Every structure is written in structure tokens, then in C-alpha cells.
Amino acid sequence: MKLNQNTIAGLAELLESAELQAHDVVKITDAHPEMDWDDAYAIQAEILRRKLARGNRLVGLKCGLTSHAKMKQMGVETPCFGFLVDYFTVPDGGEVKIKELIHPKVEPEIVFVLKKALKGPGCHIGTVLDATDFVMPGIEVIDSRYRDFKFDLKSVIADNCSSSRYALGGMAVPLAGLDLRTLGVVMEKNGQPVAIGAGAAVLGHPAAAIAMLANHLGARDEEIPAGTMILSGGVTEAVSVAAGDHVSLRIQSLGGVSLKFI
Ligand code: 0L1
Ligand code: MG
């Protein structure tokens, strides 16, 4: 690690305050170009520690930047991993208050819920499918704290991979007989299709993203506990939203989920 504990705590406070007060900041590597990957995840972990100390609950994990469309959109080449806490959760059909956010975008996601713990190294698609209880459709609302969504990968990891809100559809679908690679995904904004794709857009198979997360945590001697809910990453590019927008997502065989922005 290149940053000391005071700097990590200060950067966590900067980014978390930006999130809670809905204002943007410049990417943190501008002032700390020496920052390494461990520093980036340490800042993210410090943000989680602050939230848990305030009484928030951890409710899930996320993989980000797992499709080539997203990597190209953001100019990066590697996925990133983050966390979800209770107040990020919006019910299906519920409202997201734009004034609580900076410049939100929405992404269609295939969401996994595990019935067995996963611990890397060595996790692969088969391990993940064996450990999966069911999958669901999800809309993730991302909201980078960085001005104009301009960041590099270390800065975005520190910023908890732009996590801000998410909603899950109501159908829990077991995997038997489903090929997640070929499931069609259609996201509409105000009744118009704005993002169309298929599950294979996520690293060839969405379970590959979950395996990558398990291997990433395994390298830190951590596991993904049974029961964990995990967003596997946006299937398409993210789409900007504004007050008054209605977003709905349908994923073949998994049903739908929607959000209103007010
Ligand atoms: O969930 C995601 O794929 C977002 C990862 C962070 C990058 C971004 O803000 O687009
Ligand atoms: Mg996402």
C-alpha cells in the first residue's frame, strides 16, 4: 500500500460525504497518483466501516464494469467490486429521489442469490452455478461521485464502484434449464427501448463475474457467505435518467422490475 491510514480515512470521508450530500468531486488519483489497488479497496472498506458504524446494514455485493459495453463506455479494461447497504434498496415500482443523487444512470443486471458460500481461488462458472439458489432481474442506479463520471479504475473502486440504489424484480427463478447467456434483456425509459442485450454480454456468462468476485475476495482470505445477493454487472451501457423518467426492465424468463425517478 502507498497511502497511510490517515489519508485513506480522509479520502473515505471525502467520497462518502460527496455521496451523502449529493455533490461531485474530482477523481482522487489527481491528488494521489501513487495510490495502488489495495489503497483503493481500503478506501472502499473504510466507507463501508463508516456506514456500518452509523447503523446501516450490508445487504449485498456488486460486480461492476463486467460487460465490454460498460468497459468501453468508461474507458477501463477490468471489472471492479463493491458493496450494497440497506438504504440503497428501492422496492420494485418504487421512487428514486433525484435530488438525493448527483447524475444517476441505470443499468440492467442479472442478480444472483447464493445458497452456498463461495471462496476463491479456483472458483469458476460451474462452482457459481452449483452455489446459486436463484436469479432475479435488477435495475442498478449508479451515481459516480466524480465530476462528469470522469475517473480511472482506482478512483472508481475507492468510490464503491458508483453504487447508489438498486431494485430487484419479484420473481426468484432457479437455474435449472436456464441458459443465462442467451436470456434477452430489454430496458425501456418512458416506454422506449434504450438498452437491449443478452446475458452473455457479462464476461461471456454472468456467473463468470460472480466467480471473479469470489476469487478476488479469496485472495484477501474472505468468502461470499451463503444467502448473499450479488449484482453481476450491467448487461449494457448505463443510461442517464432525470426527474419524471420511468424505467422498466424485462429479462427473458426472469420477469421484470421498474423504477420511477422523481
Ligand atoms: O455497476 C457498474 O458497472 C458501475 C461501475 C462503476 C463505473 C461507473 O460508474 O460506470
Ligand atoms: Mg452495475
PDB file of C-alpha atoms and ligand atoms in Angstrom:
ATOM      1  CA  MET A   1       0.000   0.000   0.000  1.00  0.00           C
ATOM      2  CA  LYS A   2       1.188   3.515  -0.764  1.00  0.00           C
ATOM      3  CA  LEU A   3      -1.208   5.633   1.345  1.00  0.00           C
ATOM      4  CA  ASN A   4      -1.152   5.878   5.124  1.00  0.00           C
ATOM      5  CA  GLN A   5      -4.210   5.247   7.315  1.00  0.00           C
ATOM      6  CA  ASN A   6      -4.943   8.962   7.794  1.00  0.00           C
ATOM      7  CA  THR A   7      -5.016   9.575   4.063  1.00  0.00           C
ATOM      8  CA  ILE A   8      -7.254   6.536   3.499  1.00  0.00           C
ATOM      9  CA  ALA A   9      -9.662   7.744   6.212  1.00  0.00           C
ATOM     10  CA  GLY A  10      -9.666  11.281   4.751  1.00  0.00           C
ATOM     11  CA  LEU A  11     -10.391  10.073   1.232  1.00  0.00           C
ATOM     12  CA  ALA A  12     -13.176   7.795   2.507  1.00  0.00           C
ATOM     13  CA  GLU A  13     -14.741  10.760   4.290  1.00  0.00           C
ATOM     14  CA  LEU A  14     -14.423  12.933   1.170  1.00  0.00           C
ATOM     15  CA  LEU A  15     -16.125  10.345  -1.052  1.00  0.00           C
ATOM     16  CA  GLU A  16     -18.798   9.350   1.439  1.00  0.00           C
ATOM     17  CA  SER A  17     -19.676  12.994   2.152  1.00  0.00           C
ATOM     18  CA  ALA A  18     -19.977  13.588  -1.600  1.00  0.00           C
ATOM     19  CA  GLU A  19     -22.394  10.646  -1.772  1.00  0.00           C
ATOM     20  CA  LEU A  20     -24.481  11.692   1.238  1.00  0.00           C
ATOM     21  CA  GLN A  21     -24.607  15.387   0.282  1.00  0.00           C
ATOM     22  CA  ALA A  22     -25.021  14.670  -3.457  1.00  0.00           C
ATOM     23  CA  HIS A  23     -22.151  16.781  -4.742  1.00  0.00           C
ATOM     24  CA  ASP A  24     -19.324  15.820  -7.058  1.00  0.00           C
ATOM     25  CA  VAL A  25     -15.544  15.803  -6.527  1.00  0.00           C
ATOM     26  CA  VAL A  26     -12.550  15.418  -8.836  1.00  0.00           C
ATOM     27  CA  LYS A  27     -11.046  11.954  -9.130  1.00  0.00           C
ATOM     28  CA  ILE A  28      -8.840  11.218  -6.148  1.00  0.00           C
ATOM     29  CA  THR A  29      -5.861   9.944  -8.153  1.00  0.00           C
ATOM     30  CA  ASP A  30      -5.301  13.555  -9.326  1.00  0.00           C
ATOM     31  CA  ALA A  31      -4.015  14.369  -5.825  1.00  0.00           C
ATOM     32  CA  HIS A  32      -2.745  10.829  -5.073  1.00  0.00           C
ATOM     33  CA  PRO A  33      -1.243   9.407  -8.269  1.00  0.00           C
ATOM     34  CA  GLU A  34       0.790   6.907  -6.216  1.00  0.00           C
ATOM     35  CA  MET A  35      -2.364   5.193  -4.906  1.00  0.00           C
ATOM     36  CA  ASP A  36      -2.399   1.402  -5.583  1.00  0.00           C
ATOM     37  CA  TRP A  37      -5.191  -1.219  -5.879  1.00  0.00           C
ATOM     38  CA  ASP A  38      -5.003  -2.151  -2.190  1.00  0.00           C
ATOM     39  CA  ASP A  39      -5.355   1.531  -1.263  1.00  0.00           C
ATOM     40  CA  ALA A  40      -8.429   1.781  -3.497  1.00  0.00           C
ATOM     41  CA  TYR A  41     -10.145  -1.198  -1.851  1.00  0.00           C
ATOM     42  CA  ALA A  42      -9.025   0.027   1.607  1.00  0.00           C
ATOM     43  CA  ILE A  43     -10.800   3.368   0.981  1.00  0.00           C
ATOM     44  CA  GLN A  44     -13.932   1.479  -0.111  1.00  0.00           C
ATOM     45  CA  ALA A  45     -13.719  -0.718   3.024  1.00  0.00           C
ATOM     46  CA  GLU A  46     -13.407   2.406   5.184  1.00  0.00           C
ATOM     47  CA  ILE A  47     -16.585   3.813   3.583  1.00  0.00           C
ATOM     48  CA  LEU A  48     -18.378   0.561   4.468  1.00  0.00           C
ATOM     49  CA  ARG A  49     -16.980   0.715   8.024  1.00  0.00           C
ATOM     50  CA  ARG A  50     -18.339   4.266   8.428  1.00  0.00           C
ATOM     51  CA  LYS A  51     -21.796   3.181   7.245  1.00  0.00           C
ATOM     52  CA  LEU A  52     -21.930   0.094   9.490  1.00  0.00           C
ATOM     53  CA  ALA A  53     -20.820   2.210  12.465  1.00  0.00           C
ATOM     54  CA  ARG A  54     -23.774   4.508  11.726  1.00  0.00           C
ATOM     55  CA  GLY A  55     -26.160   1.534  11.831  1.00  0.00           C
ATOM     56  CA  ASN A  56     -26.544   0.759   8.127  1.00  0.00           C
ATOM     57  CA  ARG A  57     -26.654  -2.932   7.183  1.00  0.00           C
ATOM     58  CA  LEU A  58     -24.736  -4.718   4.444  1.00  0.00           C
ATOM     59  CA  VAL A  59     -27.334  -6.276   2.088  1.00  0.00           C
ATOM     60  CA  GLY A  60     -25.298  -7.452  -0.879  1.00  0.00           C
ATOM     61  CA  LEU A  61     -22.315  -7.168  -3.189  1.00  0.00           C
ATOM     62  CA  LYS A  62     -21.878  -5.974  -6.744  1.00  0.00           C
ATOM     63  CA  CYS A  63     -19.655  -6.596  -9.706  1.00  0.00           C
ATOM     64  CA  GLY A  64     -19.190  -3.564 -11.952  1.00  0.00           C
ATOM     65  CA  LEU A  65     -17.744  -2.937 -15.388  1.00  0.00           C
ATOM     66  CA  THR A  66     -18.263  -6.575 -16.366  1.00  0.00           C
ATOM     67  CA  SER A  67     -19.502  -6.007 -19.932  1.00  0.00           C
ATOM     68  CA  HIS A  68     -17.404  -4.772 -22.835  1.00  0.00           C
ATOM     69  CA  ALA A  69     -20.079  -2.118 -23.494  1.00  0.00           C
ATOM     70  CA  LYS A  70     -19.568  -0.738 -19.966  1.00  0.00           C
ATOM     71  CA  MET A  71     -15.774  -1.011 -20.062  1.00  0.00           C
ATOM     72  CA  LYS A  72     -15.727   0.822 -23.392  1.00  0.00           C
ATOM     73  CA  GLN A  73     -18.189   3.456 -22.121  1.00  0.00           C
ATOM     74  CA  MET A  74     -15.989   4.177 -19.094  1.00  0.00           C
ATOM     75  CA  GLY A  75     -12.576   3.676 -20.741  1.00  0.00           C
ATOM     76  CA  VAL A  76     -11.379   0.867 -18.421  1.00  0.00           C
ATOM     77  CA  GLU A  77     -10.344  -2.756 -19.013  1.00  0.00           C
ATOM     78  CA  THR A  78     -11.006  -4.581 -15.742  1.00  0.00           C
ATOM     79  CA  PRO A  79     -14.120  -5.217 -13.609  1.00  0.00           C
ATOM     80  CA  CYS A  80     -14.459  -3.824 -10.091  1.00  0.00           C
ATOM     81  CA  PHE A  81     -16.309  -4.981  -6.959  1.00  0.00           C
ATOM     82  CA  GLY A  82     -18.338  -3.090  -4.382  1.00  0.00           C
ATOM     83  CA  PHE A  83     -20.970  -3.384  -1.651  1.00  0.00           C
ATOM     84  CA  LEU A  84     -24.675  -2.586  -1.219  1.00  0.00           C
ATOM     85  CA  VAL A  85     -26.226  -1.340   2.033  1.00  0.00           C
ATOM     86  CA  ASP A  86     -29.832  -1.194   3.198  1.00  0.00           C
ATOM     87  CA  TYR A  87     -30.696   2.378   2.203  1.00  0.00           C
ATOM     88  CA  PHE A  88     -29.635   1.700  -1.414  1.00  0.00           C
ATOM     89  CA  THR A  89     -32.671  -0.609  -1.717  1.00  0.00           C
ATOM     90  CA  VAL A  90     -35.752   0.641  -3.591  1.00  0.00           C
ATOM     91  CA  PRO A  91     -38.838  -1.583  -3.947  1.00  0.00           C
ATOM     92  CA  ASP A  92     -39.941  -2.779  -7.388  1.00  0.00           C
ATOM     93  CA  GLY A  93     -42.015   0.068  -8.875  1.00  0.00           C
ATOM     94  CA  GLY A  94     -40.702   2.451  -6.224  1.00  0.00           C
ATOM     95  CA  GLU A  95     -39.434   6.027  -6.432  1.00  0.00           C
ATOM     96  CA  VAL A  96     -35.861   7.284  -6.536  1.00  0.00           C
ATOM     97  CA  LYS A  97     -35.415  10.904  -5.459  1.00  0.00           C
ATOM     98  CA  ILE A  98     -33.164  12.618  -7.986  1.00  0.00           C
ATOM     99  CA  LYS A  99     -32.248  15.374  -5.536  1.00  0.00           C
ATOM    100  CA  GLU A 100     -30.505  12.785  -3.338  1.00  0.00           C
ATOM    101  CA  LEU A 101     -28.203  11.898  -6.245  1.00  0.00           C
ATOM    102  CA  ILE A 102     -25.671  13.690  -8.467  1.00  0.00           C
ATOM    103  CA  HIS A 103     -26.076  12.420 -12.047  1.00  0.00           C
ATOM    104  CA  PRO A 104     -27.704   8.975 -11.889  1.00  0.00           C
ATOM    105  CA  LYS A 105     -27.690   6.345 -14.624  1.00  0.00           C
ATOM    106  CA  VAL A 106     -29.462   2.991 -14.784  1.00  0.00           C
ATOM    107  CA  GLU A 107     -28.171  -0.431 -15.775  1.00  0.00           C
ATOM    108  CA  PRO A 108     -29.918  -3.787 -16.385  1.00  0.00           C
ATOM    109  CA  GLU A 109     -28.494  -6.518 -14.167  1.00  0.00           C
ATOM    110  CA  ILE A 110     -28.861 -10.269 -13.654  1.00  0.00           C
ATOM    111  CA  VAL A 111     -28.830 -10.737  -9.877  1.00  0.00           C
ATOM    112  CA  PHE A 112     -27.664 -13.897  -8.100  1.00  0.00           C
ATOM    113  CA  VAL A 113     -28.636 -15.137  -4.631  1.00  0.00           C
ATOM    114  CA  LEU A 114     -26.377 -17.881  -3.243  1.00  0.00           C
ATOM    115  CA  LYS A 115     -27.394 -20.953  -1.254  1.00  0.00           C
ATOM    116  CA  LYS A 116     -23.777 -21.968  -0.540  1.00  0.00           C
ATOM    117  CA  ALA A 117     -20.726 -19.932   0.416  1.00  0.00           C
ATOM    118  CA  LEU A 118     -18.172 -19.283  -2.329  1.00  0.00           C
ATOM    119  CA  LYS A 119     -14.479 -18.943  -1.608  1.00  0.00           C
ATOM    120  CA  GLY A 120     -11.722 -18.459  -4.150  1.00  0.00           C
ATOM    121  CA  PRO A 121      -9.198 -19.077  -5.507  1.00  0.00           C
ATOM    122  CA  GLY A 122     -10.329 -21.523  -8.147  1.00  0.00           C
ATOM    123  CA  CYS A 123     -13.997 -20.540  -8.441  1.00  0.00           C
ATOM    124  CA  HIS A 124     -15.399 -20.881 -11.958  1.00  0.00           C
ATOM    125  CA  ILE A 125     -18.774 -20.792 -13.690  1.00  0.00           C
ATOM    126  CA  GLY A 126     -19.572 -24.343 -12.507  1.00  0.00           C
ATOM    127  CA  THR A 127     -18.811 -23.565  -8.854  1.00  0.00           C
ATOM    128  CA  VAL A 128     -21.023 -20.499  -9.041  1.00  0.00           C
ATOM    129  CA  LEU A 129     -23.948 -22.295 -10.716  1.00  0.00           C
ATOM    130  CA  ASP A 130     -23.733 -25.036  -8.073  1.00  0.00           C
ATOM    131  CA  ALA A 131     -23.781 -22.419  -5.284  1.00  0.00           C
ATOM    132  CA  THR A 132     -26.655 -20.343  -6.739  1.00  0.00           C
ATOM    133  CA  ASP A 133     -30.095 -20.546  -5.151  1.00  0.00           C
ATOM    134  CA  PHE A 134     -31.906 -18.374  -7.719  1.00  0.00           C
ATOM    135  CA  VAL A 135     -31.525 -15.393 -10.039  1.00  0.00           C
ATOM    136  CA  MET A 136     -33.663 -12.243 -10.386  1.00  0.00           C
ATOM    137  CA  PRO A 137     -33.834  -9.193 -12.635  1.00  0.00           C
ATOM    138  CA  GLY A 138     -32.425  -5.992 -11.168  1.00  0.00           C
ATOM    139  CA  ILE A 139     -32.060  -2.333 -12.087  1.00  0.00           C
ATOM    140  CA  GLU A 140     -28.935  -0.735 -10.643  1.00  0.00           C
ATOM    141  CA  VAL A 141     -28.791   3.050 -10.267  1.00  0.00           C
ATOM    142  CA  ILE A 142     -25.168   4.143 -10.414  1.00  0.00           C
ATOM    143  CA  ASP A 143     -24.075   7.643  -9.433  1.00  0.00           C
ATOM    144  CA  SER A 144     -20.347   8.260  -9.616  1.00  0.00           C
ATOM    145  CA  ARG A 145     -19.233  10.890  -7.165  1.00  0.00           C
ATOM    146  CA  TYR A 146     -16.702  12.036  -9.765  1.00  0.00           C
ATOM    147  CA  ARG A 147     -17.373  15.090 -11.884  1.00  0.00           C
ATOM    148  CA  ASP A 148     -18.910  14.148 -15.245  1.00  0.00           C
ATOM    149  CA  PHE A 149     -18.347  10.416 -14.484  1.00  0.00           C
ATOM    150  CA  LYS A 150     -14.626  11.034 -15.256  1.00  0.00           C
ATOM    151  CA  PHE A 151     -12.435   8.586 -13.355  1.00  0.00           C
ATOM    152  CA  ASP A 152      -9.840   5.860 -13.582  1.00  0.00           C
ATOM    153  CA  LEU A 153     -10.329   2.373 -12.176  1.00  0.00           C
ATOM    154  CA  LYS A 154      -8.598   3.002  -8.835  1.00  0.00           C
ATOM    155  CA  SER A 155     -10.685   6.120  -8.201  1.00  0.00           C
ATOM    156  CA  VAL A 156     -13.929   4.306  -9.028  1.00  0.00           C
ATOM    157  CA  ILE A 157     -13.082   1.321  -6.800  1.00  0.00           C
ATOM    158  CA  ALA A 158     -12.477   3.714  -3.894  1.00  0.00           C
ATOM    159  CA  ASP A 159     -15.889   5.262  -4.658  1.00  0.00           C
ATOM    160  CA  ASN A 160     -17.581   1.869  -4.123  1.00  0.00           C
ATOM    161  CA  CYS A 161     -17.946   1.428  -7.894  1.00  0.00           C
ATOM    162  CA  SER A 162     -20.507   4.260  -8.143  1.00  0.00           C
ATOM    163  CA  SER A 163     -23.093   2.289  -6.114  1.00  0.00           C
ATOM    164  CA  SER A 164     -26.169   4.244  -5.064  1.00  0.00           C
ATOM    165  CA  ARG A 165     -29.557   2.494  -5.445  1.00  0.00           C
ATOM    166  CA  TYR A 166     -30.984  -0.754  -6.848  1.00  0.00           C
ATOM    167  CA  ALA A 167     -34.309  -2.537  -7.226  1.00  0.00           C
ATOM    168  CA  LEU A 168     -34.985  -6.255  -7.627  1.00  0.00           C
ATOM    169  CA  GLY A 169     -37.826  -7.895  -9.538  1.00  0.00           C
ATOM    170  CA  GLY A 170     -40.178 -10.132  -7.619  1.00  0.00           C
ATOM    171  CA  MET A 171     -39.515 -13.480  -9.308  1.00  0.00           C
ATOM    172  CA  ALA A 172     -36.855 -15.764  -7.846  1.00  0.00           C
ATOM    173  CA  VAL A 173     -36.003 -18.153 -10.681  1.00  0.00           C
ATOM    174  CA  PRO A 174     -33.991 -21.349 -10.099  1.00  0.00           C
ATOM    175  CA  LEU A 175     -31.244 -22.007 -12.632  1.00  0.00           C
ATOM    176  CA  ALA A 176     -32.320 -25.472 -13.804  1.00  0.00           C
ATOM    177  CA  GLY A 177     -32.976 -25.310 -17.538  1.00  0.00           C
ATOM    178  CA  LEU A 178     -31.915 -21.651 -17.856  1.00  0.00           C
ATOM    179  CA  ASP A 179     -29.030 -20.592 -20.065  1.00  0.00           C
ATOM    180  CA  LEU A 180     -28.113 -17.186 -18.630  1.00  0.00           C
ATOM    181  CA  ARG A 181     -26.005 -16.417 -21.703  1.00  0.00           C
ATOM    182  CA  THR A 182     -28.940 -16.305 -24.076  1.00  0.00           C
ATOM    183  CA  LEU A 183     -31.513 -14.510 -21.926  1.00  0.00           C
ATOM    184  CA  GLY A 184     -32.728 -11.412 -23.757  1.00  0.00           C
ATOM    185  CA  VAL A 185     -32.637  -8.113 -21.834  1.00  0.00           C
ATOM    186  CA  VAL A 186     -34.740  -5.060 -22.747  1.00  0.00           C
ATOM    187  CA  MET A 187     -34.667  -1.854 -20.701  1.00  0.00           C
ATOM    188  CA  GLU A 188     -37.145   0.911 -21.519  1.00  0.00           C
ATOM    189  CA  LYS A 189     -37.189   4.550 -20.487  1.00  0.00           C
ATOM    190  CA  ASN A 190     -40.582   6.227 -20.723  1.00  0.00           C
ATOM    191  CA  GLY A 191     -41.851   3.368 -22.875  1.00  0.00           C
ATOM    192  CA  GLN A 192     -38.973   3.488 -25.393  1.00  0.00           C
ATOM    193  CA  PRO A 193     -36.307   0.743 -25.561  1.00  0.00           C
ATOM    194  CA  VAL A 194     -32.988   2.335 -24.567  1.00  0.00           C
ATOM    195  CA  ALA A 195     -30.786  -0.702 -23.888  1.00  0.00           C
ATOM    196  CA  ILE A 196     -31.017  -4.172 -25.424  1.00  0.00           C
ATOM    197  CA  GLY A 197     -28.702  -7.085 -24.799  1.00  0.00           C
ATOM    198  CA  ALA A 198     -28.254 -10.679 -23.632  1.00  0.00           C
ATOM    199  CA  GLY A 199     -26.660 -12.248 -20.571  1.00  0.00           C
ATOM    200  CA  ALA A 200     -23.501 -13.260 -22.447  1.00  0.00           C
ATOM    201  CA  ALA A 201     -22.547  -9.575 -22.606  1.00  0.00           C
ATOM    202  CA  VAL A 202     -21.382 -10.007 -18.985  1.00  0.00           C
ATOM    203  CA  LEU A 203     -17.965 -11.648 -19.378  1.00  0.00           C
ATOM    204  CA  GLY A 204     -19.427 -14.334 -21.683  1.00  0.00           C
ATOM    205  CA  HIS A 205     -21.572 -15.668 -18.792  1.00  0.00           C
ATOM    206  CA  PRO A 206     -22.853 -13.675 -15.783  1.00  0.00           C
ATOM    207  CA  ALA A 207     -21.683 -16.465 -13.438  1.00  0.00           C
ATOM    208  CA  ALA A 208     -18.114 -15.648 -14.556  1.00  0.00           C
ATOM    209  CA  ALA A 209     -18.463 -12.245 -12.869  1.00  0.00           C
ATOM    210  CA  ILE A 210     -19.517 -13.899  -9.590  1.00  0.00           C
ATOM    211  CA  ALA A 211     -16.560 -16.310  -9.870  1.00  0.00           C
ATOM    212  CA  MET A 212     -14.232 -13.337 -10.383  1.00  0.00           C
ATOM    213  CA  LEU A 213     -15.645 -11.680  -7.257  1.00  0.00           C
ATOM    214  CA  ALA A 214     -15.166 -14.899  -5.225  1.00  0.00           C
ATOM    215  CA  ASN A 215     -11.565 -15.193  -6.456  1.00  0.00           C
ATOM    216  CA  HIS A 216     -10.925 -11.504  -5.734  1.00  0.00           C
ATOM    217  CA  LEU A 217     -12.191 -11.916  -2.149  1.00  0.00           C
ATOM    218  CA  GLY A 218     -10.405 -15.274  -1.789  1.00  0.00           C
ATOM    219  CA  ALA A 219      -7.095 -13.516  -2.469  1.00  0.00           C
ATOM    220  CA  ARG A 220      -7.914 -11.464   0.665  1.00  0.00           C
ATOM    221  CA  ASP A 221      -8.887 -14.642   2.584  1.00  0.00           C
ATOM    222  CA  GLU A 222     -12.565 -13.611   2.520  1.00  0.00           C
ATOM    223  CA  GLU A 223     -15.549 -15.621   1.288  1.00  0.00           C
ATOM    224  CA  ILE A 224     -19.002 -14.781  -0.041  1.00  0.00           C
ATOM    225  CA  PRO A 225     -21.418 -16.168   2.568  1.00  0.00           C
ATOM    226  CA  ALA A 226     -24.433 -18.331   1.667  1.00  0.00           C
ATOM    227  CA  GLY A 227     -27.511 -16.152   1.175  1.00  0.00           C
ATOM    228  CA  THR A 228     -25.584 -13.248  -0.345  1.00  0.00           C
ATOM    229  CA  MET A 229     -27.314 -11.241  -3.093  1.00  0.00           C
ATOM    230  CA  ILE A 230     -24.927 -10.118  -5.852  1.00  0.00           C
ATOM    231  CA  LEU A 231     -25.415  -7.852  -8.875  1.00  0.00           C
ATOM    232  CA  SER A 232     -23.375  -9.428 -11.676  1.00  0.00           C
ATOM    233  CA  GLY A 233     -22.872  -6.178 -13.625  1.00  0.00           C
ATOM    234  CA  GLY A 234     -24.631  -4.073 -16.244  1.00  0.00           C
ATOM    235  CA  VAL A 235     -25.526  -6.060 -19.366  1.00  0.00           C
ATOM    236  CA  THR A 236     -25.461  -2.875 -21.480  1.00  0.00           C
ATOM    237  CA  GLU A 237     -24.135   0.661 -21.297  1.00  0.00           C
ATOM    238  CA  ALA A 238     -25.650   2.747 -18.493  1.00  0.00           C
ATOM    239  CA  VAL A 239     -28.440   5.187 -19.414  1.00  0.00           C
ATOM    240  CA  SER A 240     -28.860   8.650 -17.826  1.00  0.00           C
ATOM    241  CA  VAL A 241     -32.119   9.408 -16.008  1.00  0.00           C
ATOM    242  CA  ALA A 242     -33.841  12.586 -14.822  1.00  0.00           C
ATOM    243  CA  ALA A 243     -36.844  13.508 -12.681  1.00  0.00           C
ATOM    244  CA  GLY A 244     -40.035  12.314 -14.359  1.00  0.00           C
ATOM    245  CA  ASP A 245     -38.446   9.259 -16.003  1.00  0.00           C
ATOM    246  CA  HIS A 246     -39.913   5.800 -15.664  1.00  0.00           C
ATOM    247  CA  VAL A 247     -37.543   2.887 -16.281  1.00  0.00           C
ATOM    248  CA  SER A 248     -38.641  -0.698 -16.746  1.00  0.00           C
ATOM    249  CA  LEU A 249     -36.570  -3.794 -17.358  1.00  0.00           C
ATOM    250  CA  ARG A 250     -37.633  -7.169 -18.691  1.00  0.00           C
ATOM    251  CA  ILE A 251     -35.321 -10.156 -18.734  1.00  0.00           C
ATOM    252  CA  GLN A 252     -36.435 -13.252 -20.624  1.00  0.00           C
ATOM    253  CA  SER A 253     -37.632 -15.973 -18.203  1.00  0.00           C
ATOM    254  CA  LEU A 254     -36.831 -13.782 -15.141  1.00  0.00           C
ATOM    255  CA  GLY A 255     -39.684 -11.265 -15.298  1.00  0.00           C
ATOM    256  CA  GLY A 256     -39.414  -7.537 -14.832  1.00  0.00           C
ATOM    257  CA  VAL A 257     -38.697  -4.675 -12.460  1.00  0.00           C
ATOM    258  CA  SER A 258     -39.275  -0.923 -12.698  1.00  0.00           C
ATOM    259  CA  LEU A 259     -38.376   2.394 -11.061  1.00  0.00           C
ATOM    260  CA  LYS A 260     -39.721   5.951 -11.134  1.00  0.00           C
ATOM    261  CA  PHE A 261     -37.428   8.961 -10.814  1.00  0.00           C
ATOM    262  CA  ILE A 262     -38.962  11.961  -9.052  1.00  0.00           C
TER     263      ILE A 262
HETATM  264  O1  0L1 B   1     -22.091  -1.073 -11.781  1.00  0.00           O
HETATM  265  C1  0L1 B   1     -21.255  -0.691 -12.596  1.00  0.00           C
HETATM  266  O2  0L1 B   1     -20.942  -1.339 -13.603  1.00  0.00           O
HETATM  267  C2  0L1 B   1     -20.606   0.644 -12.365  1.00  0.00           C
HETATM  268  C3  0L1 B   1     -19.186   0.500 -12.050  1.00  0.00           C
HETATM  269  C4  0L1 B   1     -18.540   1.840 -11.909  1.00  0.00           C
HETATM  270  C5  0L1 B   1     -18.352   2.567 -13.175  1.00  0.00           C
HETATM  271  C6  0L1 B   1     -19.446   3.522 -13.498  1.00  0.00           C
HETATM  272  O3  0L1 B   1     -19.747   4.413 -12.706  1.00  0.00           O
HETATM  273  O4  0L1 B   1     -19.976   3.410 -14.594  1.00  0.00           O
HETATM  274 MG    MG B   2     -23.872  -2.210 -12.212  1.00  0.00          MG
END
